[in-house]
Amino acid sequence: MIKKLRRIFILFLVADLFVAGYLIFHYAKNLVPNQLFAFVGETEEVALPFGFYTQESKETLMVTNQNNGFSVLSQETGEYHVPVSLFGVVLVKNVNVRVIERMEVAPSGEPIGIYVETNGLLVLDTAEIEGRDGLTYEPGGNILKSGDYILQWEGTPVATITQLNAAIQETENKKASVTIRRNGERMKVAIRPVLATDRTYKIGAWVREDTQGIGTLTYVTREGKFGTLGHGITDSDTGSLLNLQDGELYRTKILGITQGKDGEPGELQGYINMVAANEIGEIKKNTSMGVFGQMRQEDIGDYTTEFLPVGIKQKIRKGKAWLYANLEGTSKKYEIVIEDINTNSNDNKSMIIRVTDKQLLKLTGGIVQGMSGSPIIQGGKIIGAVTHVLVDDPTRGYGVFIENMLVQ
């Protein structure tokens, strides 16, 4: 009996050691970066957990093992893969190293108005219709899905709700061929409009054609390229990233601030006068890492001050940093603390930050809607941008690495 219990004990001990080893290995593996940036002609050092090594190289990318890590150096731009293994035996992962030219951009912090037109009409949902005959129909049901984009009706492009409605009325109750885009793929579906009680034909679909809002300009390059928001423009109903056809950046004025409270995000209240004289740039791209485009040359000076070097993620440290925002008539810096850094983040929640500046807390209560895109500065370098607020604690929020915005 004692021998049997001893065997069971040993088995449990071995199993515990195996599980512990597995968890420790994966914890250490997550500390190894998936991707990192380095500047041409500059040695970049990368920390590794104990027991992890890389394969040294004297090629275009010079790789050298060091105590608790390795260094890379290249005189040319390019993309490379550096293998990292456990005790030099078990391959753990290939670190993607992108060597780029050193960059400087101007952190802005100025409020901007954003107007975008979707590439097609975004379907929010389908609904039932009470027909003229007293029956209930859902012509778009099981045909259109939330997140689809309606592109054409009977081969004719429909860019606005007015155009779509006109095409539906012309079709009457005949079956129509409708071109849609779903998950990036174009396809054709057939829809038969229904005569509703108000004597108009309907397809029972809620659609949206454009959107607008207020954000904060993150950076501007010397050539006038800009990035803002730090996250993509998504539809508030479907949560899907909007597929843009066109968009403009406008001057805007902050008229008031609703303070954030626990469970109630605040917001910047502004006014966008969308006239040609107030247009300052063209939006060209909407991605999960932000909104990007080209600013008019004559407006660059109004949205830039000093140009700062770009700080890459492995140089970021927990502790004091600064947030730029124009909340009082001019862009100024407010003190924050970086509480956590996820170097392997592949989304726009790479850092957790906390507002500590008393004046900013008095003005906004922390981070509010409209501050998305506010640049984050540490050590005299621009390292990221504010992206989201933590709803349960408006003094805290997320930030994205600036390098993730610059490579979009």
mmCIF file of C-alpha atoms in Angstrom:
data_model
loop_
_atom_site.group_PDB
_atom_site.id
_atom_site.type_symbol
_atom_site.label_atom_id
_atom_site.label_comp_id
_atom_site.label_asym_id
_atom_site.label_seq_id
_atom_site.Cartn_x
_atom_site.Cartn_y
_atom_site.Cartn_z
ATOM 1 C CA MET A 1 0.000 0.000 0.000
ATOM 2 C CA ILE A 2 2.828 2.373 0.914
ATOM 3 C CA LYS A 3 4.637 1.575 -2.351
ATOM 4 C CA LYS A 4 1.452 2.273 -4.316
ATOM 5 C CA LEU A 5 0.960 5.616 -2.597
ATOM 6 C CA ARG A 6 4.626 6.458 -3.229
ATOM 7 C CA ARG A 7 4.187 5.749 -6.958
ATOM 8 C CA ILE A 8 1.044 7.903 -7.091
ATOM 9 C CA PHE A 9 2.877 10.685 -5.275
ATOM 10 C CA ILE A 10 5.820 10.478 -7.711
ATOM 11 C CA LEU A 11 3.439 10.520 -10.694
ATOM 12 C CA PHE A 12 1.694 13.627 -9.352
ATOM 13 C CA LEU A 13 5.071 15.252 -8.683
ATOM 14 C CA VAL A 14 6.290 14.515 -12.216
ATOM 15 C CA ALA A 15 3.017 15.815 -13.651
ATOM 16 C CA ASP A 16 3.296 19.005 -11.568
ATOM 17 C CA LEU A 17 6.889 19.529 -12.684
ATOM 18 C CA PHE A 18 5.892 18.977 -16.302
ATOM 19 C CA VAL A 19 3.013 21.473 -16.071
ATOM 20 C CA ALA A 20 5.185 23.991 -14.225
ATOM 21 C CA GLY A 21 7.939 23.605 -16.819
ATOM 22 C CA TYR A 22 5.439 24.010 -19.634
ATOM 23 C CA LEU A 23 3.991 27.191 -18.110
ATOM 24 C CA ILE A 24 7.433 28.645 -17.386
ATOM 25 C CA PHE A 25 8.571 27.874 -20.937
ATOM 26 C CA HIS A 26 5.552 29.590 -22.497
ATOM 27 C CA TYR A 27 5.862 32.541 -20.133
ATOM 28 C CA ALA A 28 9.493 32.952 -21.173
ATOM 29 C CA LYS A 29 8.588 32.432 -24.834
ATOM 30 C CA ASN A 30 6.115 35.318 -24.654
ATOM 31 C CA LEU A 31 8.940 37.540 -23.416
ATOM 32 C CA VAL A 32 10.789 36.961 -26.686
ATOM 33 C CA PRO A 33 9.614 39.643 -29.147
ATOM 34 C CA ASN A 34 7.796 38.535 -32.285
ATOM 35 C CA GLN A 35 8.888 41.642 -34.164
ATOM 36 C CA LEU A 36 11.183 44.576 -33.558
ATOM 37 C CA PHE A 37 12.502 47.590 -35.395
ATOM 38 C CA ALA A 38 16.094 48.754 -35.646
ATOM 39 C CA PHE A 39 17.602 51.826 -37.271
ATOM 40 C CA VAL A 40 20.193 51.680 -40.061
ATOM 41 C CA GLY A 41 23.743 51.920 -38.717
ATOM 42 C CA GLU A 42 22.709 51.661 -35.066
ATOM 43 C CA THR A 43 23.209 48.688 -32.763
ATOM 44 C CA GLU A 44 19.967 47.536 -31.212
ATOM 45 C CA GLU A 45 20.089 45.348 -28.112
ATOM 46 C CA VAL A 46 17.314 42.885 -27.328
ATOM 47 C CA ALA A 47 16.783 41.242 -23.935
ATOM 48 C CA LEU A 48 16.041 37.513 -23.748
ATOM 49 C CA PRO A 49 15.023 35.284 -20.805
ATOM 50 C CA PHE A 50 17.632 32.963 -19.266
ATOM 51 C CA GLY A 51 18.509 30.014 -21.488
ATOM 52 C CA PHE A 52 17.388 31.625 -24.752
ATOM 53 C CA TYR A 53 19.980 32.269 -27.448
ATOM 54 C CA THR A 54 20.082 33.274 -31.080
ATOM 55 C CA GLN A 55 22.140 32.186 -34.036
ATOM 56 C CA GLU A 56 24.979 34.622 -34.629
ATOM 57 C CA SER A 57 25.521 36.037 -38.105
ATOM 58 C CA LYS A 58 28.051 38.231 -39.908
ATOM 59 C CA GLU A 59 25.804 38.777 -42.912
ATOM 60 C CA THR A 60 23.971 42.001 -43.899
ATOM 61 C CA LEU A 61 22.304 41.857 -40.510
ATOM 62 C CA MET A 62 25.036 41.310 -37.931
ATOM 63 C CA VAL A 63 23.650 39.307 -34.997
ATOM 64 C CA THR A 64 25.684 38.835 -31.792
ATOM 65 C CA ASN A 65 24.793 36.946 -28.620
ATOM 66 C CA GLN A 66 25.234 38.896 -25.401
ATOM 67 C CA ASN A 67 24.550 38.346 -21.732
ATOM 68 C CA ASN A 68 20.768 37.888 -21.411
ATOM 69 C CA GLY A 69 20.064 38.789 -25.025
ATOM 70 C CA PHE A 70 21.484 39.660 -28.422
ATOM 71 C CA SER A 71 22.266 42.677 -30.571
ATOM 72 C CA VAL A 72 21.599 43.437 -34.238
ATOM 73 C CA LEU A 73 23.289 45.887 -36.594
ATOM 74 C CA SER A 74 22.778 46.571 -40.278
ATOM 75 C CA GLN A 75 23.934 49.258 -42.690
ATOM 76 C CA GLU A 76 20.998 48.584 -45.008
ATOM 77 C CA THR A 77 17.234 48.704 -44.674
ATOM 78 C CA GLY A 78 15.454 45.388 -44.953
ATOM 79 C CA GLU A 79 13.498 42.683 -43.222
ATOM 80 C CA TYR A 80 15.213 39.749 -41.554
ATOM 81 C CA HIS A 81 14.392 36.682 -39.463
ATOM 82 C CA VAL A 82 16.508 35.921 -36.399
ATOM 83 C CA PRO A 83 16.005 32.410 -34.927
ATOM 84 C CA VAL A 84 15.827 32.188 -31.126
ATOM 85 C CA SER A 85 16.223 28.801 -29.448
ATOM 86 C CA LEU A 86 16.204 27.329 -25.948
ATOM 87 C CA PHE A 87 19.763 26.414 -24.873
ATOM 88 C CA GLY A 88 20.706 26.652 -28.532
ATOM 89 C CA VAL A 89 18.807 23.427 -29.298
ATOM 90 C CA VAL A 90 15.019 23.865 -29.426
ATOM 91 C CA LEU A 91 13.816 26.531 -31.867
ATOM 92 C CA VAL A 92 11.357 28.813 -30.047
ATOM 93 C CA LYS A 93 10.508 31.398 -32.676
ATOM 94 C CA ASN A 94 11.912 33.530 -35.475
ATOM 95 C CA VAL A 95 12.096 37.180 -34.493
ATOM 96 C CA ASN A 96 11.146 39.441 -37.381
ATOM 97 C CA VAL A 97 13.634 42.340 -37.504
ATOM 98 C CA ARG A 98 12.792 45.338 -39.682
ATOM 99 C CA VAL A 99 15.689 47.727 -40.275
ATOM 100 C CA ILE A 100 14.481 51.222 -41.184
ATOM 101 C CA GLU A 101 15.920 54.695 -41.604
ATOM 102 C CA ARG A 102 15.831 56.842 -38.468
ATOM 103 C CA MET A 103 12.695 58.952 -38.490
ATOM 104 C CA GLU A 104 11.510 62.214 -37.025
ATOM 105 C CA VAL A 105 7.880 63.308 -36.913
ATOM 106 C CA ALA A 106 6.096 66.214 -35.281
ATOM 107 C CA PRO A 107 3.727 65.204 -32.447
ATOM 108 C CA SER A 108 0.590 67.305 -32.759
ATOM 109 C CA GLY A 109 -2.136 66.857 -30.161
ATOM 110 C CA GLU A 110 -4.469 69.205 -32.057
ATOM 111 C CA PRO A 111 -8.179 68.332 -32.339
ATOM 112 C CA ILE A 112 -9.363 67.488 -35.849
ATOM 113 C CA GLY A 113 -12.686 66.740 -37.507
ATOM 114 C CA ILE A 114 -12.939 63.525 -39.514
ATOM 115 C CA TYR A 115 -15.422 62.884 -42.300
ATOM 116 C CA VAL A 116 -15.390 59.645 -44.283
ATOM 117 C CA GLU A 117 -17.501 58.121 -47.023
ATOM 118 C CA THR A 118 -17.795 54.356 -47.109
ATOM 119 C CA ASN A 119 -16.925 52.373 -50.216
ATOM 120 C CA GLY A 120 -20.500 51.235 -50.712
ATOM 121 C CA LEU A 121 -23.444 51.343 -48.322
ATOM 122 C CA LEU A 122 -22.783 49.557 -45.042
ATOM 123 C CA VAL A 123 -25.544 47.170 -43.988
ATOM 124 C CA LEU A 124 -26.288 47.543 -40.281
ATOM 125 C CA ASP A 125 -29.126 45.029 -40.013
ATOM 126 C CA THR A 126 -32.226 43.669 -41.724
ATOM 127 C CA ALA A 127 -35.806 44.137 -40.532
ATOM 128 C CA GLU A 128 -39.329 42.949 -41.160
ATOM 129 C CA ILE A 129 -41.725 45.035 -43.279
ATOM 130 C CA GLU A 130 -45.489 45.168 -43.086
ATOM 131 C CA GLY A 131 -46.654 44.817 -46.667
ATOM 132 C CA ARG A 132 -49.461 46.690 -48.370
ATOM 133 C CA ASP A 133 -51.314 43.358 -48.482
ATOM 134 C CA GLY A 134 -51.246 43.090 -44.676
ATOM 135 C CA LEU A 135 -48.610 40.358 -44.562
ATOM 136 C CA THR A 136 -45.160 40.607 -42.954
ATOM 137 C CA TYR A 137 -42.029 40.259 -45.110
ATOM 138 C CA GLU A 138 -38.263 40.385 -44.633
ATOM 139 C CA PRO A 139 -36.868 40.647 -48.186
ATOM 140 C CA GLY A 140 -33.279 41.150 -47.004
ATOM 141 C CA GLY A 141 -33.397 38.389 -44.392
ATOM 142 C CA ASN A 142 -30.888 35.536 -44.889
ATOM 143 C CA ILE A 143 -29.569 37.427 -47.926
ATOM 144 C CA LEU A 144 -27.903 40.515 -46.502
ATOM 145 C CA LYS A 145 -25.792 40.344 -43.354
ATOM 146 C CA SER A 146 -24.614 42.956 -40.894
ATOM 147 C CA GLY A 147 -21.261 44.230 -42.170
ATOM 148 C CA ASP A 148 -22.024 43.731 -45.882
ATOM 149 C CA TYR A 149 -21.519 46.623 -48.293
ATOM 150 C CA ILE A 150 -24.069 47.207 -51.074
ATOM 151 C CA LEU A 151 -22.102 48.261 -54.159
ATOM 152 C CA GLN A 152 -24.427 48.005 -57.158
ATOM 153 C CA TRP A 153 -28.110 47.568 -57.931
ATOM 154 C CA GLU A 154 -28.764 45.908 -61.269
ATOM 155 C CA GLY A 155 -25.191 46.740 -62.302
ATOM 156 C CA THR A 156 -25.451 50.445 -61.452
ATOM 157 C CA PRO A 157 -23.270 51.777 -58.578
ATOM 158 C CA VAL A 158 -25.197 53.090 -55.560
ATOM 159 C CA ALA A 159 -23.033 55.360 -53.406
ATOM 160 C CA THR A 160 -25.772 57.053 -51.394
ATOM 161 C CA ILE A 161 -28.971 56.039 -49.641
ATOM 162 C CA THR A 162 -30.888 58.316 -52.033
ATOM 163 C CA GLN A 163 -29.498 56.462 -55.051
ATOM 164 C CA LEU A 164 -30.314 53.082 -53.530
ATOM 165 C CA ASN A 165 -33.875 54.107 -52.695
ATOM 166 C CA ALA A 166 -34.427 55.461 -56.232
ATOM 167 C CA ALA A 167 -33.191 52.169 -57.704
ATOM 168 C CA ILE A 168 -35.521 50.181 -55.428
ATOM 169 C CA GLN A 169 -38.553 52.261 -56.437
ATOM 170 C CA GLU A 170 -37.717 51.805 -60.098
ATOM 171 C CA THR A 171 -37.443 48.031 -59.653
ATOM 172 C CA GLU A 172 -40.819 47.831 -57.870
ATOM 173 C CA ASN A 173 -41.584 44.217 -56.907
ATOM 174 C CA LYS A 174 -39.320 42.563 -59.486
ATOM 175 C CA LYS A 175 -36.322 40.520 -58.400
ATOM 176 C CA ALA A 176 -33.103 42.558 -58.667
ATOM 177 C CA SER A 177 -29.431 41.564 -58.911
ATOM 178 C CA VAL A 178 -27.464 43.262 -56.119
ATOM 179 C CA THR A 179 -23.660 43.321 -55.943
ATOM 180 C CA ILE A 180 -22.319 43.282 -52.405
ATOM 181 C CA ARG A 181 -18.940 42.956 -50.716
ATOM 182 C CA ARG A 182 -18.698 40.551 -47.797
ATOM 183 C CA ASN A 183 -15.458 40.026 -45.877
ATOM 184 C CA GLY A 184 -13.540 41.601 -48.751
ATOM 185 C CA GLU A 185 -15.125 39.449 -51.483
ATOM 186 C CA ARG A 186 -17.576 40.685 -54.116
ATOM 187 C CA MET A 187 -20.664 38.586 -54.787
ATOM 188 C CA LYS A 188 -24.131 38.906 -56.274
ATOM 189 C CA VAL A 189 -27.397 38.239 -54.479
ATOM 190 C CA ALA A 190 -31.023 38.530 -55.571
ATOM 191 C CA ILE A 191 -33.529 40.668 -53.650
ATOM 192 C CA ARG A 192 -37.212 41.319 -54.398
ATOM 193 C CA PRO A 193 -38.517 44.631 -52.928
ATOM 194 C CA VAL A 194 -41.843 44.631 -51.116
ATOM 195 C CA LEU A 195 -44.605 47.247 -51.386
ATOM 196 C CA ALA A 196 -44.979 48.601 -47.835
ATOM 197 C CA THR A 197 -47.959 50.233 -46.122
ATOM 198 C CA ASP A 198 -46.657 53.712 -47.018
ATOM 199 C CA ARG A 199 -46.885 52.717 -50.716
ATOM 200 C CA THR A 200 -43.112 52.699 -51.242
ATOM 201 C CA TYR A 201 -40.971 49.683 -52.053
ATOM 202 C CA LYS A 202 -38.517 48.512 -49.409
ATOM 203 C CA ILE A 203 -35.925 45.764 -48.975
ATOM 204 C CA GLY A 204 -35.929 45.797 -45.158
ATOM 205 C CA ALA A 205 -32.296 46.808 -44.631
ATOM 206 C CA TRP A 206 -30.767 49.507 -42.440
ATOM 207 C CA VAL A 207 -27.762 51.020 -44.215
ATOM 208 C CA ARG A 208 -25.225 53.772 -43.558
ATOM 209 C CA GLU A 209 -23.341 55.841 -46.134
ATOM 210 C CA ASP A 210 -20.847 57.970 -44.185
ATOM 211 C CA THR A 211 -19.674 58.988 -40.731
ATOM 212 C CA GLN A 212 -17.977 61.867 -38.965
ATOM 213 C CA GLY A 213 -16.411 62.575 -35.605
ATOM 214 C CA ILE A 214 -13.701 64.294 -33.617
ATOM 215 C CA GLY A 215 -10.247 62.948 -32.811
ATOM 216 C CA THR A 216 -6.742 64.122 -32.024
ATOM 217 C CA LEU A 217 -3.970 64.394 -34.610
ATOM 218 C CA THR A 218 -1.062 62.160 -33.605
ATOM 219 C CA TYR A 219 1.781 63.164 -35.906
ATOM 220 C CA VAL A 220 2.727 64.913 -39.132
ATOM 221 C CA THR A 221 5.847 64.210 -41.203
ATOM 222 C CA ARG A 222 7.897 66.895 -42.950
ATOM 223 C CA GLU A 223 6.203 65.834 -46.189
ATOM 224 C CA GLY A 224 2.752 66.314 -44.643
ATOM 225 C CA LYS A 225 1.786 62.677 -44.133
ATOM 226 C CA PHE A 226 -0.341 62.332 -41.017
ATOM 227 C CA GLY A 227 -1.627 59.684 -38.640
ATOM 228 C CA THR A 228 -4.465 60.020 -36.177
ATOM 229 C CA LEU A 229 -6.716 58.128 -33.707
ATOM 230 C CA GLY A 230 -4.400 55.151 -33.135
ATOM 231 C CA HIS A 231 -7.332 52.887 -33.973
ATOM 232 C CA GLY A 232 -9.536 52.440 -36.994
ATOM 233 C CA ILE A 233 -12.914 54.017 -37.672
ATOM 234 C CA THR A 234 -15.492 51.327 -37.025
ATOM 235 C CA ASP A 235 -19.248 51.312 -37.305
ATOM 236 C CA SER A 236 -20.833 51.890 -33.908
ATOM 237 C CA ASP A 237 -23.579 49.350 -34.605
ATOM 238 C CA THR A 238 -21.688 46.495 -36.248
ATOM 239 C CA GLY A 239 -18.199 47.059 -34.805
ATOM 240 C CA SER A 240 -16.679 46.381 -38.237
ATOM 241 C CA LEU A 241 -13.839 48.460 -39.676
ATOM 242 C CA LEU A 242 -15.286 50.866 -42.231
ATOM 243 C CA ASN A 243 -14.142 50.342 -45.812
ATOM 244 C CA LEU A 244 -13.505 53.893 -46.961
ATOM 245 C CA GLN A 245 -14.020 55.351 -50.388
ATOM 246 C CA ASP A 246 -13.049 58.912 -49.536
ATOM 247 C CA GLY A 247 -12.464 61.121 -46.534
ATOM 248 C CA GLU A 248 -11.354 64.543 -45.410
ATOM 249 C CA LEU A 249 -9.687 66.099 -42.393
ATOM 250 C CA TYR A 250 -11.164 69.369 -41.109
ATOM 251 C CA ARG A 251 -10.342 72.076 -38.622
ATOM 252 C CA THR A 252 -12.525 71.818 -35.572
ATOM 253 C CA LYS A 253 -13.215 73.657 -32.341
ATOM 254 C CA ILE A 254 -13.690 72.095 -28.916
ATOM 255 C CA LEU A 255 -16.796 73.687 -27.416
ATOM 256 C CA GLY A 256 -16.930 71.755 -24.159
ATOM 257 C CA ILE A 257 -15.800 68.699 -22.240
ATOM 258 C CA THR A 258 -17.941 66.052 -20.569
ATOM 259 C CA GLN A 259 -15.844 64.582 -17.777
ATOM 260 C CA GLY A 260 -15.347 60.847 -17.596
ATOM 261 C CA LYS A 261 -16.648 58.947 -14.594
ATOM 262 C CA ASP A 262 -16.422 55.316 -13.537
ATOM 263 C CA GLY A 263 -18.603 53.418 -15.993
ATOM 264 C CA GLU A 264 -19.389 56.570 -18.020
ATOM 265 C CA PRO A 265 -16.782 57.614 -20.613
ATOM 266 C CA GLY A 266 -16.543 61.364 -21.117
ATOM 267 C CA GLU A 267 -16.123 63.124 -24.439
ATOM 268 C CA LEU A 268 -14.848 66.230 -26.179
ATOM 269 C CA GLN A 269 -17.718 68.229 -27.620
ATOM 270 C CA GLY A 270 -16.768 69.942 -30.840
ATOM 271 C CA TYR A 271 -18.062 71.499 -34.002
ATOM 272 C CA ILE A 272 -17.038 70.570 -37.535
ATOM 273 C CA ASN A 273 -17.905 73.084 -40.233
ATOM 274 C CA MET A 274 -17.378 70.985 -43.346
ATOM 275 C CA VAL A 275 -16.685 73.720 -45.873
ATOM 276 C CA ALA A 276 -13.791 73.815 -48.313
ATOM 277 C CA ALA A 277 -11.999 76.555 -46.370
ATOM 278 C CA ASN A 278 -11.778 74.290 -43.302
ATOM 279 C CA GLU A 279 -10.480 71.209 -45.093
ATOM 280 C CA ILE A 280 -6.857 70.544 -44.165
ATOM 281 C CA GLY A 281 -6.143 67.095 -45.517
ATOM 282 C CA GLU A 282 -7.216 63.994 -47.379
ATOM 283 C CA ILE A 283 -7.817 60.658 -45.664
ATOM 284 C CA LYS A 284 -6.379 57.780 -47.661
ATOM 285 C CA LYS A 285 -6.343 54.773 -45.351
ATOM 286 C CA ASN A 286 -8.363 53.388 -42.439
ATOM 287 C CA THR A 287 -6.668 50.553 -40.522
ATOM 288 C CA SER A 288 -6.853 48.971 -37.090
ATOM 289 C CA MET A 289 -3.796 51.056 -36.138
ATOM 290 C CA GLY A 290 -5.233 54.416 -37.138
ATOM 291 C CA VAL A 291 -6.369 56.715 -39.922
ATOM 292 C CA PHE A 292 -3.755 58.044 -42.344
ATOM 293 C CA GLY A 293 -3.501 60.507 -45.184
ATOM 294 C CA GLN A 294 -1.915 63.621 -46.636
ATOM 295 C CA MET A 295 -2.184 67.083 -45.134
ATOM 296 C CA ARG A 296 -2.224 70.198 -47.290
ATOM 297 C CA GLN A 297 1.205 71.824 -47.377
ATOM 298 C CA GLU A 298 -0.145 75.237 -46.374
ATOM 299 C CA ASP A 299 -1.677 73.776 -43.188
ATOM 300 C CA ILE A 300 1.278 71.757 -41.894
ATOM 301 C CA GLY A 301 2.663 74.647 -39.844
ATOM 302 C CA ASP A 302 -0.598 75.058 -37.921
ATOM 303 C CA TYR A 303 -0.465 71.462 -36.672
ATOM 304 C CA THR A 304 3.237 71.001 -35.947
ATOM 305 C CA THR A 305 5.842 72.493 -33.643
ATOM 306 C CA GLU A 306 9.087 70.624 -33.029
ATOM 307 C CA PHE A 307 10.026 67.394 -34.792
ATOM 308 C CA LEU A 308 11.010 64.550 -32.455
ATOM 309 C CA PRO A 309 12.789 61.254 -33.091
ATOM 310 C CA VAL A 310 10.697 58.086 -33.102
ATOM 311 C CA GLY A 311 11.133 55.834 -30.071
ATOM 312 C CA ILE A 312 10.828 52.114 -30.804
ATOM 313 C CA LYS A 313 9.043 49.778 -28.416
ATOM 314 C CA GLN A 314 12.066 48.048 -26.878
ATOM 315 C CA LYS A 315 13.241 51.454 -25.629
ATOM 316 C CA ILE A 316 9.984 52.236 -23.823
ATOM 317 C CA ARG A 317 10.083 51.966 -20.048
ATOM 318 C CA LYS A 318 7.421 51.844 -17.372
ATOM 319 C CA GLY A 319 7.085 55.117 -15.529
ATOM 320 C CA LYS A 320 6.683 58.785 -16.336
ATOM 321 C CA ALA A 321 5.719 59.935 -19.826
ATOM 322 C CA TRP A 322 3.757 62.775 -21.386
ATOM 323 C CA LEU A 323 0.549 63.092 -23.348
ATOM 324 C CA TYR A 324 0.064 65.955 -25.836
ATOM 325 C CA ALA A 325 -3.425 67.437 -26.249
ATOM 326 C CA ASN A 326 -5.042 70.789 -27.019
ATOM 327 C CA LEU A 327 -7.814 71.158 -24.458
ATOM 328 C CA GLU A 328 -7.225 74.744 -23.377
ATOM 329 C CA GLY A 329 -6.604 76.606 -26.629
ATOM 330 C CA THR A 330 -3.090 75.369 -27.317
ATOM 331 C CA SER A 331 -1.417 71.978 -27.420
ATOM 332 C CA LYS A 332 0.475 71.199 -24.212
ATOM 333 C CA LYS A 333 1.868 68.183 -22.428
ATOM 334 C CA TYR A 334 0.232 66.438 -19.482
ATOM 335 C CA GLU A 335 1.977 63.937 -17.218
ATOM 336 C CA ILE A 336 1.016 60.263 -17.383
ATOM 337 C CA VAL A 337 2.496 56.985 -16.162
ATOM 338 C CA ILE A 338 3.080 53.942 -18.360
ATOM 339 C CA GLU A 339 1.963 51.016 -16.211
ATOM 340 C CA ASP A 340 2.384 48.066 -18.568
ATOM 341 C CA ILE A 341 4.036 47.328 -21.928
ATOM 342 C CA ASN A 342 3.177 44.386 -24.191
ATOM 343 C CA THR A 343 6.001 44.193 -26.727
ATOM 344 C CA ASN A 344 4.251 41.348 -28.575
ATOM 345 C CA SER A 345 0.995 43.240 -28.985
ATOM 346 C CA ASN A 346 -0.271 43.120 -32.562
ATOM 347 C CA ASP A 347 -3.238 45.381 -31.896
ATOM 348 C CA ASN A 348 -3.768 48.967 -30.730
ATOM 349 C CA LYS A 349 -3.609 48.080 -27.025
ATOM 350 C CA SER A 350 0.157 47.865 -26.648
ATOM 351 C CA MET A 351 0.498 49.892 -23.434
ATOM 352 C CA ILE A 352 -1.592 50.646 -20.381
ATOM 353 C CA ILE A 353 -1.297 54.262 -19.269
ATOM 354 C CA ARG A 354 -2.637 56.235 -16.319
ATOM 355 C CA VAL A 355 -3.227 59.985 -16.182
ATOM 356 C CA THR A 356 -1.524 61.590 -13.180
ATOM 357 C CA ASP A 357 -1.562 65.240 -14.245
ATOM 358 C CA LYS A 358 -3.795 67.172 -11.823
ATOM 359 C CA GLN A 359 -4.820 69.764 -14.414
ATOM 360 C CA LEU A 360 -5.859 67.126 -16.952
ATOM 361 C CA LEU A 361 -7.794 65.209 -14.307
ATOM 362 C CA LYS A 362 -9.566 68.434 -13.377
ATOM 363 C CA LEU A 363 -10.425 69.168 -17.024
ATOM 364 C CA THR A 364 -11.508 65.741 -18.247
ATOM 365 C CA GLY A 365 -11.417 63.275 -15.387
ATOM 366 C CA GLY A 366 -8.799 61.341 -17.356
ATOM 367 C CA ILE A 367 -9.094 60.040 -20.923
ATOM 368 C CA VAL A 368 -12.260 60.894 -22.838
ATOM 369 C CA GLN A 369 -13.638 60.205 -26.304
ATOM 370 C CA GLY A 370 -12.027 62.570 -28.787
ATOM 371 C CA MET A 371 -8.587 62.218 -27.191
ATOM 372 C CA SER A 372 -7.851 59.131 -29.275
ATOM 373 C CA GLY A 373 -4.647 59.843 -31.178
ATOM 374 C CA SER A 374 -3.084 62.067 -28.518
ATOM 375 C CA PRO A 375 0.674 61.500 -28.924
ATOM 376 C CA ILE A 376 2.672 59.939 -26.073
ATOM 377 C CA ILE A 377 6.201 61.231 -25.427
ATOM 378 C CA GLN A 378 8.937 59.658 -23.314
ATOM 379 C CA GLY A 379 12.598 60.590 -23.141
ATOM 380 C CA GLY A 380 12.197 63.278 -25.765
ATOM 381 C CA LYS A 381 10.857 60.786 -28.309
ATOM 382 C CA ILE A 382 7.375 60.076 -29.652
ATOM 383 C CA ILE A 383 6.590 56.494 -28.668
ATOM 384 C CA GLY A 384 2.864 56.051 -29.234
ATOM 385 C CA ALA A 385 -0.664 57.385 -29.113
ATOM 386 C CA VAL A 386 -3.694 57.083 -26.847
ATOM 387 C CA THR A 387 -6.310 54.710 -28.267
ATOM 388 C CA HIS A 388 -8.935 53.699 -25.692
ATOM 389 C CA VAL A 389 -10.141 54.526 -22.215
ATOM 390 C CA LEU A 390 -10.881 51.905 -19.569
ATOM 391 C CA VAL A 391 -14.602 52.445 -18.993
ATOM 392 C CA ASP A 392 -14.454 51.415 -15.331
ATOM 393 C CA ASP A 393 -11.547 53.796 -14.646
ATOM 394 C CA PRO A 394 -11.320 56.879 -16.910
ATOM 395 C CA THR A 395 -7.890 57.771 -15.490
ATOM 396 C CA ARG A 396 -6.470 54.722 -17.297
ATOM 397 C CA GLY A 397 -6.434 53.651 -20.919
ATOM 398 C CA TYR A 398 -4.515 52.007 -23.730
ATOM 399 C CA GLY A 399 -1.859 53.228 -26.110
ATOM 400 C CA VAL A 400 -0.473 51.937 -29.406
ATOM 401 C CA PHE A 401 3.222 51.841 -30.352
ATOM 402 C CA ILE A 402 4.091 54.654 -32.772
ATOM 403 C CA GLU A 403 6.027 52.202 -34.967
ATOM 404 C CA ASN A 404 2.814 50.252 -35.584
ATOM 405 C CA MET A 405 1.225 53.433 -36.924
ATOM 406 C CA LEU A 406 4.186 54.500 -39.052
ATOM 407 C CA VAL A 407 4.408 51.238 -41.013
ATOM 408 C CA GLN A 408 0.761 51.195 -42.105
#
